mmCIF file of C-alpha atoms in Angstrom:
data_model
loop_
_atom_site.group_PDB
_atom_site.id
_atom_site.type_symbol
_atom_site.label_atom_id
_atom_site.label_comp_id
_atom_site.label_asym_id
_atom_site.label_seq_id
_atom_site.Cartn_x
_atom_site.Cartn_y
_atom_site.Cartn_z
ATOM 1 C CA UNK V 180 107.223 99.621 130.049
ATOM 2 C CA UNK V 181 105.920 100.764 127.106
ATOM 3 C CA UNK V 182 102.060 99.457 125.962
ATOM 4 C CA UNK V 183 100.798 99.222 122.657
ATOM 5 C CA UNK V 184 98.600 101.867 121.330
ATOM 6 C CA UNK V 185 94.919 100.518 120.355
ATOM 7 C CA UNK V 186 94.878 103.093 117.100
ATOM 8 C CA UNK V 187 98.179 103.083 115.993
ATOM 9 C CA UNK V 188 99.657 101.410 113.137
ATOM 10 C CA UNK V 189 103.209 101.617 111.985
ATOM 11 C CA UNK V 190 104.367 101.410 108.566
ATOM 12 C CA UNK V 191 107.722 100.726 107.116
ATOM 13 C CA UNK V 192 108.283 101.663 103.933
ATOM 14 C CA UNK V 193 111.177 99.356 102.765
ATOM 15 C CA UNK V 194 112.683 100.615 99.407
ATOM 16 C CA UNK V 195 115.596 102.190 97.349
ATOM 17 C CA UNK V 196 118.787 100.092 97.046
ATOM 18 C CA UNK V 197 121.087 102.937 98.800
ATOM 19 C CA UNK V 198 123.560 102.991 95.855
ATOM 20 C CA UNK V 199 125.851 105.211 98.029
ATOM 21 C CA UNK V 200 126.341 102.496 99.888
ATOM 22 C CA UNK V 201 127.450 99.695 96.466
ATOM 23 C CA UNK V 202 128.671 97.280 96.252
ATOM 24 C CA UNK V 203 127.436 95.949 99.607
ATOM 25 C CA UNK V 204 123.666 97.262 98.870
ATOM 26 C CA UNK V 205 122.540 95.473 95.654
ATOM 27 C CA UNK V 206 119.066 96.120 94.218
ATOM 28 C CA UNK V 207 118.074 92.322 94.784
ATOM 29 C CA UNK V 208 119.745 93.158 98.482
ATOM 30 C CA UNK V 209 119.244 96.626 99.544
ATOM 31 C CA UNK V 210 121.014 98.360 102.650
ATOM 32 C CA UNK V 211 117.698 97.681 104.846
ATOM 33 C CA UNK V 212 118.519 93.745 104.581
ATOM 34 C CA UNK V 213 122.067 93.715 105.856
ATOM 35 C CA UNK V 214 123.285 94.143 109.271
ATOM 36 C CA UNK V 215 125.084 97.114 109.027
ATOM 37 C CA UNK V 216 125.798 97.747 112.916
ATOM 38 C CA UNK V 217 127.216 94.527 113.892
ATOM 39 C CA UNK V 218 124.010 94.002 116.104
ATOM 40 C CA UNK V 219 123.266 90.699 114.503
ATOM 41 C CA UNK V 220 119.813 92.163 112.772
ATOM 42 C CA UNK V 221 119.539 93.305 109.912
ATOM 43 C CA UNK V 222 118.402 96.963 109.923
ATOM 44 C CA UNK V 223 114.623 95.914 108.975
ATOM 45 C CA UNK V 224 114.683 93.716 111.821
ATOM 46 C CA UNK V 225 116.462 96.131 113.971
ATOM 47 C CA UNK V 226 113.142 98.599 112.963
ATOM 48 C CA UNK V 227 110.635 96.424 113.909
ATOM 49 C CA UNK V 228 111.915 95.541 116.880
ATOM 50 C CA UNK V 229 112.095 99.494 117.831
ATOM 51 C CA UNK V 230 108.534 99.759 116.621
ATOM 52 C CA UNK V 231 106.390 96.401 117.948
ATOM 53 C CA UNK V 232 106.291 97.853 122.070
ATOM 54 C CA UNK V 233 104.468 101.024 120.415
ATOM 55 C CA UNK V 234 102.048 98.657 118.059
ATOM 56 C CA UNK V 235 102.527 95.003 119.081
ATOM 57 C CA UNK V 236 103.437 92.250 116.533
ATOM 58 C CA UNK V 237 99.921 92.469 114.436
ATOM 59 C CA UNK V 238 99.859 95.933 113.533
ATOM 60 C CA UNK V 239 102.855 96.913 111.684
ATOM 61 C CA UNK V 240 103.167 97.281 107.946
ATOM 62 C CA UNK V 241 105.957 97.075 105.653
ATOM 63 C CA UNK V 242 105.491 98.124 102.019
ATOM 64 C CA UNK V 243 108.276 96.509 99.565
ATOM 65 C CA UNK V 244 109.227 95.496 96.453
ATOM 66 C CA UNK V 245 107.776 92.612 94.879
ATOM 67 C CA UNK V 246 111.598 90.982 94.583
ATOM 68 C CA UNK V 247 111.731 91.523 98.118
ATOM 69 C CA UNK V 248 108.721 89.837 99.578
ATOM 70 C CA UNK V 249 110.556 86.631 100.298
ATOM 71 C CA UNK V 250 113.626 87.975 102.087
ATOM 72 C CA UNK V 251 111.376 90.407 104.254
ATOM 73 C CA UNK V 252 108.936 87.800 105.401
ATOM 74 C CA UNK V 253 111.999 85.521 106.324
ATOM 75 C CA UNK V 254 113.805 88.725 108.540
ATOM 76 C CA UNK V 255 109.785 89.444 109.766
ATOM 77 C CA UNK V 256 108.327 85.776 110.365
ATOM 78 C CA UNK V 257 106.156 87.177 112.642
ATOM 79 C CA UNK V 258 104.025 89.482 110.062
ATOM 80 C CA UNK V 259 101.033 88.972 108.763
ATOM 81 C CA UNK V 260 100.782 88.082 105.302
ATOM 82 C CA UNK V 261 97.815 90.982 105.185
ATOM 83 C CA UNK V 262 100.059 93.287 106.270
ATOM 84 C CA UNK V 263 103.291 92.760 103.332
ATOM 85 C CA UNK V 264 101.695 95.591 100.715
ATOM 86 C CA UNK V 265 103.984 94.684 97.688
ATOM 87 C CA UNK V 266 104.976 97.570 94.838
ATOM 88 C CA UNK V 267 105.355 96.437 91.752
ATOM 89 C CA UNK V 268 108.037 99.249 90.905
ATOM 90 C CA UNK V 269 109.185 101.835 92.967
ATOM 91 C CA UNK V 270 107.187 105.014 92.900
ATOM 92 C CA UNK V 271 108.686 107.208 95.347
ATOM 93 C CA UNK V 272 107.487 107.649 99.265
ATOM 94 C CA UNK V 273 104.232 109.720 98.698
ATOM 95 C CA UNK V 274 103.073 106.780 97.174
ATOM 96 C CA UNK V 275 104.125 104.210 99.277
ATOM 97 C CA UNK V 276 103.305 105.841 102.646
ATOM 98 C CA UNK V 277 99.921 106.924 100.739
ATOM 99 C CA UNK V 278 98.836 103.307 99.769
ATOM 100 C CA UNK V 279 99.382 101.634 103.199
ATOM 101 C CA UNK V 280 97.753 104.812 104.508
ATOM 102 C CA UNK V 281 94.710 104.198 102.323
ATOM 103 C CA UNK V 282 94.613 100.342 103.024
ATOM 104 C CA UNK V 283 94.637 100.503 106.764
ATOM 105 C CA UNK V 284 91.818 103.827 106.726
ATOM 106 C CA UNK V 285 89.665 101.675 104.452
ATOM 107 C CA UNK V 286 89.938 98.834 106.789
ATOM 108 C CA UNK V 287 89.705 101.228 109.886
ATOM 109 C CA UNK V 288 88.726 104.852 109.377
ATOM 110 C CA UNK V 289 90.067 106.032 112.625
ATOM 111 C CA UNK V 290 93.281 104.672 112.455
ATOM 112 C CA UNK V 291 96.464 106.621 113.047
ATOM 113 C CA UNK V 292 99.861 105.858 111.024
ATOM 114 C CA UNK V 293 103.563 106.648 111.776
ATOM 115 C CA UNK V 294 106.062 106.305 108.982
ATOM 116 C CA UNK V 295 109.254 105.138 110.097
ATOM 117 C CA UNK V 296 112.312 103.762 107.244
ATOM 118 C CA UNK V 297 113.788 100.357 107.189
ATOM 119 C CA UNK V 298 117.005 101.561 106.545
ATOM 120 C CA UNK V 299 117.697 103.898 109.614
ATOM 121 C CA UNK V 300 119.845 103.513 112.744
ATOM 122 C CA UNK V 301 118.085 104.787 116.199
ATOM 123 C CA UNK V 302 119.918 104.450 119.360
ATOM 124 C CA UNK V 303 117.538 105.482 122.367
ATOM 125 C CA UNK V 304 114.577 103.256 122.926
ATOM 126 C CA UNK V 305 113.046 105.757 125.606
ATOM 127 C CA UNK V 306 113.724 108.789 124.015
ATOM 128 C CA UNK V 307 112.619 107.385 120.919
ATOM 129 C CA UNK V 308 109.332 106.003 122.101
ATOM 130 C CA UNK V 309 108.989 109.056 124.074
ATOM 131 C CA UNK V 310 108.680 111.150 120.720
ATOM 132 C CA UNK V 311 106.386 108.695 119.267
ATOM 133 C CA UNK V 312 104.247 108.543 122.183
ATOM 134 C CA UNK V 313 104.019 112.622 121.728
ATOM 135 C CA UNK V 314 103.467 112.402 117.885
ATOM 136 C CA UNK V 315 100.725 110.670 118.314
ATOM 137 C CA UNK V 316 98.545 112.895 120.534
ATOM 138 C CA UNK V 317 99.490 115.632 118.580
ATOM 139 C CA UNK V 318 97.989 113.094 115.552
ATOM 140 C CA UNK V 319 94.785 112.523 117.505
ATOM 141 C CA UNK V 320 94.793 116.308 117.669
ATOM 142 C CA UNK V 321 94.108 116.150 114.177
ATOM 143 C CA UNK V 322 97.524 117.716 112.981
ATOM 144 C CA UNK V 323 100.471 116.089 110.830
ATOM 145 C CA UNK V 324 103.030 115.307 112.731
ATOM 146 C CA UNK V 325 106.895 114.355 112.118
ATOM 147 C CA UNK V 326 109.622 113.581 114.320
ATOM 148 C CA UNK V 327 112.996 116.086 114.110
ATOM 149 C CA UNK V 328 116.031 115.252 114.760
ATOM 150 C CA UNK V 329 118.128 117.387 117.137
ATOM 151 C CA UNK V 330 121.385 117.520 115.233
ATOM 152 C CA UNK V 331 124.826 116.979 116.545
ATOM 153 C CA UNK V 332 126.858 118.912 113.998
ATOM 154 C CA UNK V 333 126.209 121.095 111.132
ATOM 155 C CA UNK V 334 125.484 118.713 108.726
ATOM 156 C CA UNK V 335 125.126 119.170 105.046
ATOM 157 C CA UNK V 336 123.735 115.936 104.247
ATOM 158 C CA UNK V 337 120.325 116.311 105.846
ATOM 159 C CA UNK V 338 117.502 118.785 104.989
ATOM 160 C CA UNK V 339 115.964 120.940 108.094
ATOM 161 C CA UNK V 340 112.482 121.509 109.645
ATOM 162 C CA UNK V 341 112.664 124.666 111.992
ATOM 163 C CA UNK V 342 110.530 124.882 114.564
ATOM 164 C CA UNK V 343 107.761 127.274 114.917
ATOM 165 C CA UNK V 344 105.757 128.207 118.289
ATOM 166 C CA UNK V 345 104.544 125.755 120.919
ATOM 167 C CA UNK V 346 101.814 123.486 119.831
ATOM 168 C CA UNK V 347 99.311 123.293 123.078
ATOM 169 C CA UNK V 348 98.536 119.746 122.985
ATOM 170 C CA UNK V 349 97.490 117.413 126.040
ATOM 171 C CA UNK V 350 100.342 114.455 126.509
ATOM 172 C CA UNK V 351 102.682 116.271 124.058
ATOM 173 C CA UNK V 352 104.842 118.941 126.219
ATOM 174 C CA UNK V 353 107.695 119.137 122.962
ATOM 175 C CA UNK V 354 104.984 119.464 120.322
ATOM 176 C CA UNK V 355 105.717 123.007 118.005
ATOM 177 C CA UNK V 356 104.251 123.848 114.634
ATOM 178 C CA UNK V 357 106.585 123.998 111.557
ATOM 179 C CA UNK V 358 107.863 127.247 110.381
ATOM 180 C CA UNK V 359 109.370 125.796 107.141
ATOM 181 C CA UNK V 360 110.872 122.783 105.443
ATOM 182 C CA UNK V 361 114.780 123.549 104.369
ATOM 183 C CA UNK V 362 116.661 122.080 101.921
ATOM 184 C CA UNK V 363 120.171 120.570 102.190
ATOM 185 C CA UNK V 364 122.277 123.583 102.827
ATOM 186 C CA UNK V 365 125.655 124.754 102.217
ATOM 187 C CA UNK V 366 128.506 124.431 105.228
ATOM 188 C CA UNK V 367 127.919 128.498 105.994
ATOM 189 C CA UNK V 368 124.212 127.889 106.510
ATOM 190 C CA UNK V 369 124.238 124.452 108.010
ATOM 191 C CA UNK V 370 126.457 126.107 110.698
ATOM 192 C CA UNK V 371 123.855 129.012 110.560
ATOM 193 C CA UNK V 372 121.478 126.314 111.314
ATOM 194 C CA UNK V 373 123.377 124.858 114.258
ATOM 195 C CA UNK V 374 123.441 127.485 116.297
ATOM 196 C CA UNK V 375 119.613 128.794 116.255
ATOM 197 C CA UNK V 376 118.738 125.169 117.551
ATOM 198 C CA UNK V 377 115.184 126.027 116.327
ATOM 199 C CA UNK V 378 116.754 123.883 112.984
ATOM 200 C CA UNK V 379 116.044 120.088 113.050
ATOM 201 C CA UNK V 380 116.964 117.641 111.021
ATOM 202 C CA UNK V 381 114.467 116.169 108.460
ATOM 203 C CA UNK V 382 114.337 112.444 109.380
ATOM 204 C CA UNK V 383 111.432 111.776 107.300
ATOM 205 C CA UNK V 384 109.080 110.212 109.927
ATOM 206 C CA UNK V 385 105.523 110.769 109.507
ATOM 207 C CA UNK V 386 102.787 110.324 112.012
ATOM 208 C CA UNK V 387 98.987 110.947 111.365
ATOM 209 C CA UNK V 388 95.654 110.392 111.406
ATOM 210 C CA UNK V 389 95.433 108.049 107.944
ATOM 211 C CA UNK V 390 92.252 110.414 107.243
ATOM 212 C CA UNK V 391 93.900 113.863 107.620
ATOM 213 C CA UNK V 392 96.757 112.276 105.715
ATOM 214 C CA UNK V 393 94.717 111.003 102.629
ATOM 215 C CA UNK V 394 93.055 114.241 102.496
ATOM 216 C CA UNK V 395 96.328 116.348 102.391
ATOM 217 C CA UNK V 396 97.312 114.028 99.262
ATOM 218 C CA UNK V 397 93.825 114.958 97.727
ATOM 219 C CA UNK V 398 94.307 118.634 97.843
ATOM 220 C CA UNK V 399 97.727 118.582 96.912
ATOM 221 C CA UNK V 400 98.022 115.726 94.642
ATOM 222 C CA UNK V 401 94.228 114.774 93.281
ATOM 223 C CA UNK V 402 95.412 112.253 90.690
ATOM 224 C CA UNK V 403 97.346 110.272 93.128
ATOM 225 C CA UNK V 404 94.746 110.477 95.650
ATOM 226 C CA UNK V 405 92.391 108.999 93.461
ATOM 227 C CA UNK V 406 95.103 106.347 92.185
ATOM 228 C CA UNK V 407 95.154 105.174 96.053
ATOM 229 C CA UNK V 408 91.822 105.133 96.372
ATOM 230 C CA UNK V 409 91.372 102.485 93.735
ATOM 231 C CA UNK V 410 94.245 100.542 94.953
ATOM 232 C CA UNK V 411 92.815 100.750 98.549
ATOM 233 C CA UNK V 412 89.558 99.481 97.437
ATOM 234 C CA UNK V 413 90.534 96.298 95.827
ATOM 235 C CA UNK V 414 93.705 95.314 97.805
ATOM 236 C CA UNK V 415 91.754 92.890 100.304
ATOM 237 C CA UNK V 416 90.155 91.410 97.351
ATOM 238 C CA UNK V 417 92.520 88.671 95.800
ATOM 239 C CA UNK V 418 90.928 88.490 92.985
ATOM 240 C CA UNK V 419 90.563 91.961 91.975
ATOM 241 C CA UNK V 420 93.718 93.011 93.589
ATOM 242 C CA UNK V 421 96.302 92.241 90.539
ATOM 243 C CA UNK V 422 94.309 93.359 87.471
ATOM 244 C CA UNK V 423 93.994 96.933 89.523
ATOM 245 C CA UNK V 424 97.588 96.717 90.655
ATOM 246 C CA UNK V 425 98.786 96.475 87.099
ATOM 247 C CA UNK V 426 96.824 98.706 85.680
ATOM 248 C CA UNK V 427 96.843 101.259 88.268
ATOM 249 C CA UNK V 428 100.145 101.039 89.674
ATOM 250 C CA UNK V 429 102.345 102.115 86.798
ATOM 251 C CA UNK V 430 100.531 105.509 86.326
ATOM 252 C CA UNK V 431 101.064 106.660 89.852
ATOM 253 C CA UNK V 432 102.946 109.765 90.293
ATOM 254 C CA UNK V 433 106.477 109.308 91.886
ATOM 255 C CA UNK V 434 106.544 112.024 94.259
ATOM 256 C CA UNK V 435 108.710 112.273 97.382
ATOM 257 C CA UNK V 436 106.149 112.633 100.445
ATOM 258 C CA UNK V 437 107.881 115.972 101.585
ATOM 259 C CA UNK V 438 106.568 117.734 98.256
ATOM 260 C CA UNK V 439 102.941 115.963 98.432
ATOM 261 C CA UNK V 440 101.843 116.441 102.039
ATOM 262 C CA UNK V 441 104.513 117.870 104.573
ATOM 263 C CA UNK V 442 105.451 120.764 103.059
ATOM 264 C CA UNK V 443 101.666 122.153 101.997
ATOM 265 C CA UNK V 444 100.691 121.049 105.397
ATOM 266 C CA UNK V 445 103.589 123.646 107.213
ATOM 267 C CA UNK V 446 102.789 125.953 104.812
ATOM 268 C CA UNK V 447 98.551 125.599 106.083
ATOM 269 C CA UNK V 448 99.525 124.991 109.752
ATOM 270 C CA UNK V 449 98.726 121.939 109.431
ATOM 271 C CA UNK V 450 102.380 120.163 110.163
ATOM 272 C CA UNK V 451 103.707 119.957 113.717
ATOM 273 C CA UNK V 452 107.227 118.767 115.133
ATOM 274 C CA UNK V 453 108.052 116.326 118.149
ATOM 275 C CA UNK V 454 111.987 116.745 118.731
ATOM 276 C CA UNK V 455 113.552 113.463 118.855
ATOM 277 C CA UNK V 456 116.716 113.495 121.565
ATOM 278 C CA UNK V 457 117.657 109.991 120.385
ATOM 279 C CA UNK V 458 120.649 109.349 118.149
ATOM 280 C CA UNK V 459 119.708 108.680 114.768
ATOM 281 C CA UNK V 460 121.797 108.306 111.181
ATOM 282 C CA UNK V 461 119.947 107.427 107.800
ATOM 283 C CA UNK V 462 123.497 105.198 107.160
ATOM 284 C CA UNK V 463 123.340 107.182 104.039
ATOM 285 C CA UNK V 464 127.083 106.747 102.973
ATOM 286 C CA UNK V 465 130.431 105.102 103.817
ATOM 287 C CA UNK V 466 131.083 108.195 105.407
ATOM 288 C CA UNK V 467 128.233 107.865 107.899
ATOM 289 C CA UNK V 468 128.839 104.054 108.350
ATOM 290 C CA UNK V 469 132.400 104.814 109.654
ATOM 291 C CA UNK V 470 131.135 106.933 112.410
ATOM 292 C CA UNK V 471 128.368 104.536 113.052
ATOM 293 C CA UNK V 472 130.829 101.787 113.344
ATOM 294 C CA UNK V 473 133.891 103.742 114.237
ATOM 295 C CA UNK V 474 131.966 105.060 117.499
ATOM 296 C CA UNK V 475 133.630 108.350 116.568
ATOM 297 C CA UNK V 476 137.302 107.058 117.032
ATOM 298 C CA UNK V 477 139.377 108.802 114.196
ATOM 299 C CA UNK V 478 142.177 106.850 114.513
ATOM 300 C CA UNK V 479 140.827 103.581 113.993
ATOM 301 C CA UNK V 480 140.081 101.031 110.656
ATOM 302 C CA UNK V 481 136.082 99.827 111.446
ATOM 303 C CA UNK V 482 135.742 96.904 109.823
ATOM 304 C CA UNK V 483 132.283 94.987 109.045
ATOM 305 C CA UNK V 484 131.722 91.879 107.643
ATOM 306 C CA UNK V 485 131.986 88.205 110.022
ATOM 307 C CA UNK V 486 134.921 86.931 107.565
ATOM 308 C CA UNK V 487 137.309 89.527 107.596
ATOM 309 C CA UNK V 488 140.267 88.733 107.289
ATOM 310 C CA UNK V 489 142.218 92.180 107.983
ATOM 311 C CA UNK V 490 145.819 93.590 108.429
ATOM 312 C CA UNK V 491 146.235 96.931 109.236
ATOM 313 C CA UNK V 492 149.342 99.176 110.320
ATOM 314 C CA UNK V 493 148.564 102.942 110.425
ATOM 315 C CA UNK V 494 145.180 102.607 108.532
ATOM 316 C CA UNK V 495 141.949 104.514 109.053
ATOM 317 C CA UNK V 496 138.909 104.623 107.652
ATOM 318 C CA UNK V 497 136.386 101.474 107.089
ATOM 319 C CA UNK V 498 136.595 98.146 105.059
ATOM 320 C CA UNK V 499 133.927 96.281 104.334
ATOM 321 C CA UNK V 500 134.556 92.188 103.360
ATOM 322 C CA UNK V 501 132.316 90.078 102.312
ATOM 323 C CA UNK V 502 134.850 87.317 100.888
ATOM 324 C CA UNK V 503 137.586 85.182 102.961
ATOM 325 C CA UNK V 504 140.352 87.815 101.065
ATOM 326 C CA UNK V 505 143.553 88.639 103.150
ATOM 327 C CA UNK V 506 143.385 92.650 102.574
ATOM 328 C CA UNK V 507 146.009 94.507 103.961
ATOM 329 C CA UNK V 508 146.061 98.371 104.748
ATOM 330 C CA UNK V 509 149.465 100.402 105.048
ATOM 331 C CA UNK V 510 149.942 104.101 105.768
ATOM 332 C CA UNK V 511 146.615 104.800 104.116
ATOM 333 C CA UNK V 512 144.286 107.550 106.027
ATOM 334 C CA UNK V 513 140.201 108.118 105.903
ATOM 335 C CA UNK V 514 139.917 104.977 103.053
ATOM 336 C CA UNK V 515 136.862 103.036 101.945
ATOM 337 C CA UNK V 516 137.530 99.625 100.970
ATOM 338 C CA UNK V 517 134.340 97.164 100.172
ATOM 339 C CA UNK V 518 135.343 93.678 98.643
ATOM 340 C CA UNK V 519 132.561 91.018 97.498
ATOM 341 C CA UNK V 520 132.394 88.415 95.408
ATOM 342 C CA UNK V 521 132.560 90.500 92.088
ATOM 343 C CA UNK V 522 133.099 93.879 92.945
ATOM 344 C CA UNK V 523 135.863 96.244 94.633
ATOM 345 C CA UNK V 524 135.332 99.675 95.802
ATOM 346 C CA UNK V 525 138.206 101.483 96.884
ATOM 347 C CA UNK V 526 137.381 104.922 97.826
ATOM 348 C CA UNK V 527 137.782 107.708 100.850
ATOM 349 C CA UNK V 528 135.440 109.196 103.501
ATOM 350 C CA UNK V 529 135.708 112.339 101.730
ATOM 351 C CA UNK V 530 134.459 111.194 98.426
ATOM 352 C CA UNK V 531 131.828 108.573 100.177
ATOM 353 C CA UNK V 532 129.329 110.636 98.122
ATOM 354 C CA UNK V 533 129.978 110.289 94.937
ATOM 355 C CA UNK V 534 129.820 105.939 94.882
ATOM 356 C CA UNK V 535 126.220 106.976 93.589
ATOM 357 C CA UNK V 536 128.026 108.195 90.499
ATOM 358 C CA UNK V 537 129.730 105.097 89.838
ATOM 359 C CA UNK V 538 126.589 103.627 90.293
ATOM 360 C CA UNK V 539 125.040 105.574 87.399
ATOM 361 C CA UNK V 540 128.256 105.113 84.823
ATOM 362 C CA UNK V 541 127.221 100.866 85.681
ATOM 363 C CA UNK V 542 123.788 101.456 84.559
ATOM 364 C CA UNK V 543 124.862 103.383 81.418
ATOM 365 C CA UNK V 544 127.786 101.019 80.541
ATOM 366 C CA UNK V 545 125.405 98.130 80.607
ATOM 367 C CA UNK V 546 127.038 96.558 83.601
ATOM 368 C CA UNK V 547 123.991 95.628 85.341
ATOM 369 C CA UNK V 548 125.077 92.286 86.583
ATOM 370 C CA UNK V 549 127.208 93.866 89.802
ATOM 371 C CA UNK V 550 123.722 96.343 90.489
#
């Protein structure tokens, strides 16, 4: 069994409304509030659960959206009000990881953080904790560490970390510093990629000292830094903590935390890898949700949604229902169907992408109402 780690504090940022994934992610319900693996939990809930044997119940953080407190406190009841950091708008992940790093160093200097999404599916409790547990000597080695994932195909959707030499650290026999940070690649190079093995995917968890962290945002990013800073000081202080929120907030830079501290911290020796043997999918389109579902069955229609009401002869793909509506599928291979209340998708596996588009054409036609 797994215990708790006296210095360690995890935080989940909880953001984005994964518009590849509309109509069934909504900005006032986001992909990280739905169940979206038929597990019964949502995949917030699903998260913390991975993350309390590594923290217990009392020291994990989620930072949110302000229209979002309510419906993550009622999926979290257990969390401590102290511990909800609220955004006021969404300003990227340097800045949220960076403010709950700055909070939780001002109210413990020595504390170390691990970044881990709301929205991501890990199967592999041991394996996972495993990796954790070796991120975070590495971290009280005084390094930057993040988790890779060990990828299963050569995937084009996911940027790479390859691994550099073996990192010598006590309780971490998979630790290895980072060569470089990759980019999403084309099919040639992603297959490239594949076969080294050195290549990981880029999973985007973070674990580190909250000190080394902060400092790596000051060198990199000064003006956010100090932004943080001021937040961090006045953030226990009711009072105080709205006037500085609104003024301070909106000026913070939105910055993806890959560009403000991981990839200046490879590039200093500062960054080192754990690889993660546990599967893992970001859910990051209706493509990825049919495999998820789908269990890797080609031939089959997954379906997800507790009122489906579904007829299928010859069908594959995924439908999602959120209504009571008999939908019927004939003859129809790889397809996308997502019915709710006031919007239909219809797409295929092979476009699954490109929903963000139609996403985009909503917001310019003034259709905000089905966003």
């Amino acid at each position: 069994m797994t215990s708790p780690f006296d210095d360690f504090y995890a935080v989940i940022p909880a953001g984005g409304i994964g518009s590849r994934l509309w109509p069934l992610s909504r900005a006032d319900a986001p992909k990280f509030l739905h169940d979206l693996t038929g597990s019964g939990n949502s995949l917030l809930r699903d998260t913390w659960d991975r993350l309390e044997p590594l923290t217990g119940p009392d020291r994990i953080a989620v930072v949110t959206g302000r229209a979002h407190r309510a419906a993550v406190e009622a999926q979290l009841p257990g969390i401590p009000d102290k511990n909800v950091f609220l955004e006021s708008e969404p300003r990227d992940s340097a800045a949220a990881i960076g403010l709950a790093a700055a909070i939780l160093h001002r109210r413990d200097p020595d504390v170390i953080i691990g970044s881990f999404a709301a929205d991501h599916v890990i199967r592999g409790t041991r394996t996972f904790e495993f990796a954790v547990e070796q991120a975070v000597a590495v971290a009280r080695a005084g390094y930057i560490c993040t988790i890779g994932i060990q990828p299963s195909e050569p995937s084009v959707g996911f940027g790479y970390i390859q691994k550099g030499g073996e990192l010598i650290v006590d309780r971490a026999p998979e630790a290895a510093t980072v060569e470089r940070f990759v980019e999403k690649p084309d099919l040639e190079t992603a297959k490239e990629y594949y076969a080294d093995r050195s290549f990981l995917w880029n999973a985007g968890m973070f674990i580190s000292k909250a000190s080394v962290l902060l400092d790596e945002i000051a060198a990199n990013e000064p003006a956010l830094h100090a932004g943080l800073m001021e937040l961090a000081e006045a953030w226990d202080d009711r009072e105080r903590r709205g006037p500085v929120v609104d003024r301070v907030w909106p000026g913070i830079k939105k910055i993806a935390i890959d560009y403000a501290v991981a990839e200046p911290a490879a590039d200093k020796g500062r960054l080192a890898v754990i690889p993660g043997h546990f599967d893992w999918d970001d859910v990051g389109d209706f493509a990825s949700l049919t495999k998820l579902i789908a269990g890797g069955r080609k031939n089959d229609l997954a379906v997800l949604g507790p009122r489906a009401r579904v007829l299928s002869d010859a069908a594959t793909g995924i439908l999602v229902s959120q209504t009571s509506r008999v939908i019927s599928l004939v003859g129809v291979q790889d397809i996308v169907v997502v019915d709710t209340p006031d919007a239909l998708l219809v797409t295929t596996t092979e476009h699954a992408q490109r929903v963000k588009g139609v996403v985009e054409s909503l917001k310019l036609t003034g259709r905000g109402d089905v966003l």
